[in-house]
Short mmCIF file of C-alpha atoms in Angstrom, two decimals:
data_model
loop_
_atom_site.label_atom_id
_atom_site.label_comp_id
_atom_site.label_asym_id
_atom_site.label_seq_id
_atom_site.Cartn_x
_atom_site.Cartn_y
_atom_site.Cartn_z
CA UNK A 1 11.46 72.73 106.04
CA UNK A 2 14.62 72.25 108.06
CA UNK A 3 17.66 71.13 106.13
CA UNK A 4 19.24 67.79 107.07
CA UNK A 5 22.82 66.94 106.13
CA UNK A 6 23.83 63.28 106.24
CA UNK A 7 27.30 61.84 105.70
CA UNK A 8 29.07 64.98 106.94
CA UNK A 9 29.93 63.71 110.41
CA UNK A 10 30.26 60.53 112.41
CA UNK A 11 30.05 59.30 115.97
CA UNK A 12 32.51 56.46 116.63
CA UNK A 13 32.68 55.93 112.88
CA UNK A 14 28.90 55.73 112.40
CA UNK A 15 27.21 58.39 110.24
CA UNK A 16 25.09 61.01 112.00
CA UNK A 17 22.71 63.58 110.56
CA UNK A 18 23.26 67.29 111.20
CA UNK A 19 20.17 69.48 111.14
CA UNK A 20 20.38 73.03 109.85
CA UNK A 21 22.42 74.95 107.28
CA UNK A 22 26.14 74.62 106.66
CA UNK A 23 27.49 78.00 107.79
CA UNK A 24 30.58 79.36 106.06
CA UNK A 25 33.15 82.09 106.62
CA UNK A 26 31.60 85.39 105.51
CA UNK A 27 28.04 84.40 106.49
CA UNK A 28 26.15 86.55 108.95
CA UNK A 29 25.83 84.57 112.19
CA UNK A 30 22.26 83.58 113.02
CA UNK A 31 20.80 84.99 116.22
CA UNK A 32 20.22 82.54 119.05
CA UNK A 33 18.34 82.27 122.31
CA UNK A 34 20.17 80.17 124.91
CA UNK A 35 19.78 79.69 128.64
CA UNK A 36 22.45 81.11 130.94
CA UNK A 37 20.55 79.56 133.82
CA UNK A 38 17.03 78.22 134.17
CA UNK A 39 15.39 81.66 134.13
CA UNK A 40 17.83 83.87 132.23
CA UNK A 41 18.10 83.68 128.46
CA UNK A 42 20.69 85.41 126.30
CA UNK A 43 20.84 86.20 122.59
CA UNK A 44 23.64 87.13 120.24
CA UNK A 45 22.78 90.80 120.89
CA UNK A 46 23.85 90.41 124.54
CA UNK A 47 27.43 90.25 123.26
CA UNK A 48 27.24 93.22 120.88
CA UNK A 49 30.60 94.83 120.10
CA UNK A 50 32.58 91.80 121.27
CA UNK A 51 34.54 89.26 119.27
CA UNK A 52 32.92 85.91 119.98
CA UNK A 53 34.51 82.47 120.03
CA UNK A 54 31.70 79.91 120.24
CA UNK A 55 32.83 76.47 121.33
CA UNK A 56 30.10 73.89 120.76
CA UNK A 57 30.23 70.57 122.62
CA UNK A 58 27.80 67.64 122.92
CA UNK A 59 28.11 67.40 126.74
CA UNK A 60 30.53 68.83 129.30
CA UNK A 61 30.50 65.49 131.12
CA UNK A 62 32.61 63.76 128.47
CA UNK A 63 36.39 63.72 128.17
CA UNK A 64 36.90 65.66 124.94
CA UNK A 65 34.21 68.25 125.79
CA UNK A 66 35.77 68.71 129.24
CA UNK A 67 39.24 69.20 127.73
CA UNK A 68 37.95 71.53 124.99
CA UNK A 69 36.18 73.78 127.48
CA UNK A 70 39.14 73.86 129.87
CA UNK A 71 41.48 74.75 127.01
CA UNK A 72 39.37 77.67 125.80
CA UNK A 73 38.94 78.83 129.42
CA UNK A 74 42.74 78.86 129.72
CA UNK A 75 43.12 80.79 126.44
CA UNK A 76 40.51 83.37 127.50
CA UNK A 77 42.85 84.97 130.05
CA UNK A 78 45.21 86.19 127.33
CA UNK A 79 42.54 87.52 124.99
CA UNK A 80 41.23 90.47 126.98
CA UNK A 81 37.86 92.12 127.52
CA UNK A 82 37.01 92.59 123.83
CA UNK A 83 36.60 88.83 123.44
CA UNK A 84 33.93 86.56 124.90
CA UNK A 85 34.19 82.78 124.80
CA UNK A 86 30.87 80.97 124.85
CA UNK A 87 30.54 77.23 125.36
CA UNK A 88 27.25 75.87 124.04
CA UNK A 89 25.87 72.43 124.87
CA UNK A 90 22.50 70.79 125.39
CA UNK A 91 23.40 70.11 129.04
CA UNK A 92 20.94 71.54 131.57
CA UNK A 93 22.08 74.87 133.06
CA UNK A 94 22.34 73.17 136.49
CA UNK A 95 24.77 70.60 135.08
CA UNK A 96 26.80 73.31 133.35
CA UNK A 97 27.10 75.32 136.59
CA UNK A 98 28.06 72.22 138.57
CA UNK A 99 30.68 71.25 135.99
CA UNK A 100 32.18 74.77 135.88
CA UNK A 101 32.42 74.86 139.67
CA UNK A 102 34.08 71.44 139.85
CA UNK A 103 36.45 72.24 136.95
CA UNK A 104 37.34 75.76 138.11
CA UNK A 105 36.18 77.16 134.77
CA UNK A 106 35.41 80.84 135.28
CA UNK A 107 36.29 82.71 132.06
CA UNK A 108 34.06 80.85 129.62
CA UNK A 109 30.31 81.53 129.62
CA UNK A 110 28.36 78.28 129.41
CA UNK A 111 25.03 78.46 127.62
CA UNK A 112 22.41 75.74 127.31
CA UNK A 113 20.58 74.73 124.13
CA UNK A 114 18.41 72.24 126.05
CA UNK A 115 14.96 73.81 125.54
CA UNK A 116 14.45 73.52 121.81
CA UNK A 117 17.90 73.00 120.25
CA UNK A 118 17.36 76.28 118.38
CA UNK A 119 21.09 77.10 118.40
CA UNK A 120 21.95 73.69 116.97
CA UNK A 121 19.35 74.09 114.22
CA UNK A 122 20.39 77.67 113.37
CA UNK A 123 24.12 76.87 113.30
CA UNK A 124 23.70 73.51 111.52
CA UNK A 125 25.16 71.41 114.33
CA UNK A 126 22.12 69.68 115.84
CA UNK A 127 22.60 65.91 115.78
CA UNK A 128 19.24 64.50 114.73
CA UNK A 129 19.89 61.08 116.27
CA UNK A 130 20.84 62.37 119.76
CA UNK A 131 19.25 65.86 120.10
CA UNK A 132 22.72 67.10 121.10
CA UNK A 133 24.88 69.73 119.44
CA UNK A 134 27.83 68.43 117.40
CA UNK A 135 31.35 69.56 118.22
CA UNK A 136 32.23 72.79 116.39
CA UNK A 137 34.02 76.12 116.81
CA UNK A 138 32.86 79.44 115.36
CA UNK A 139 34.58 82.83 115.55
CA UNK A 140 32.39 85.89 114.98
CA UNK A 141 33.68 89.42 114.54
CA UNK A 142 32.19 92.44 116.31
CA UNK A 143 29.51 92.69 113.58
CA UNK A 144 28.57 88.97 113.91
CA UNK A 145 30.13 87.97 110.60
CA UNK A 146 31.55 84.46 110.77
CA UNK A 147 35.34 84.62 110.43
CA UNK A 148 36.21 81.01 111.31
CA UNK A 149 34.26 77.74 111.23
CA UNK A 150 35.26 74.24 112.16
CA UNK A 151 32.63 71.50 112.31
CA UNK A 152 34.36 68.28 113.28
CA UNK A 153 34.07 65.23 111.03
CA UNK A 154 34.14 62.86 114.02
CA UNK A 155 32.25 63.83 117.18
CA UNK A 156 34.89 62.34 119.48
CA UNK A 157 37.87 64.25 118.04
CA UNK A 158 39.41 67.42 119.46
CA UNK A 159 38.97 70.60 117.45
CA UNK A 160 41.94 72.59 116.24
CA UNK A 161 42.66 74.98 119.12
CA UNK A 162 45.33 77.13 117.48
CA UNK A 163 43.41 78.30 114.39
CA UNK A 164 40.37 79.79 116.16
CA UNK A 165 42.61 81.54 118.70
CA UNK A 166 44.71 82.91 115.80
CA UNK A 167 41.48 84.11 114.10
CA UNK A 168 40.46 85.91 117.30
CA UNK A 169 43.90 87.54 117.66
CA UNK A 170 43.77 88.68 114.04
CA UNK A 171 40.43 90.38 114.70
CA UNK A 172 41.94 92.10 117.75
CA UNK A 173 44.84 93.61 115.77
#
């Protein structure tokens, strides 16, 4: 049975239910299967040996999600080839590609959880009420151990940008 966690997050002040486990620093990151485009799927193993910053957003077509993705795209330039920044949302791959083109986002890899929300369920960020993924940031080391987690209390708030970048830089040193 899939775990449901109520009263851990809100949308515009109203409680929402997150589906899946509460992942913590030190946990092994669950594998995932996400769509890079309509036909191509990727898993965690496609990024083996890399430090991964996973930025989770409900939809790229909203203000905070747009800003969050642009910010991590900007940060990616300074982090080098040993780091991959993934943005996960339930947007269709077509919408993600269109948004990236319009926004000039070219360093972040957008991945879609639209098919079965399996990422959201595995990472404990699926919003039961909306079938969207809740805003969160995860940093995984080269061995896929979680080194940083932030699941936002309020869906409409910005994440902390400095702490996950600092966690990535620490893993690089």
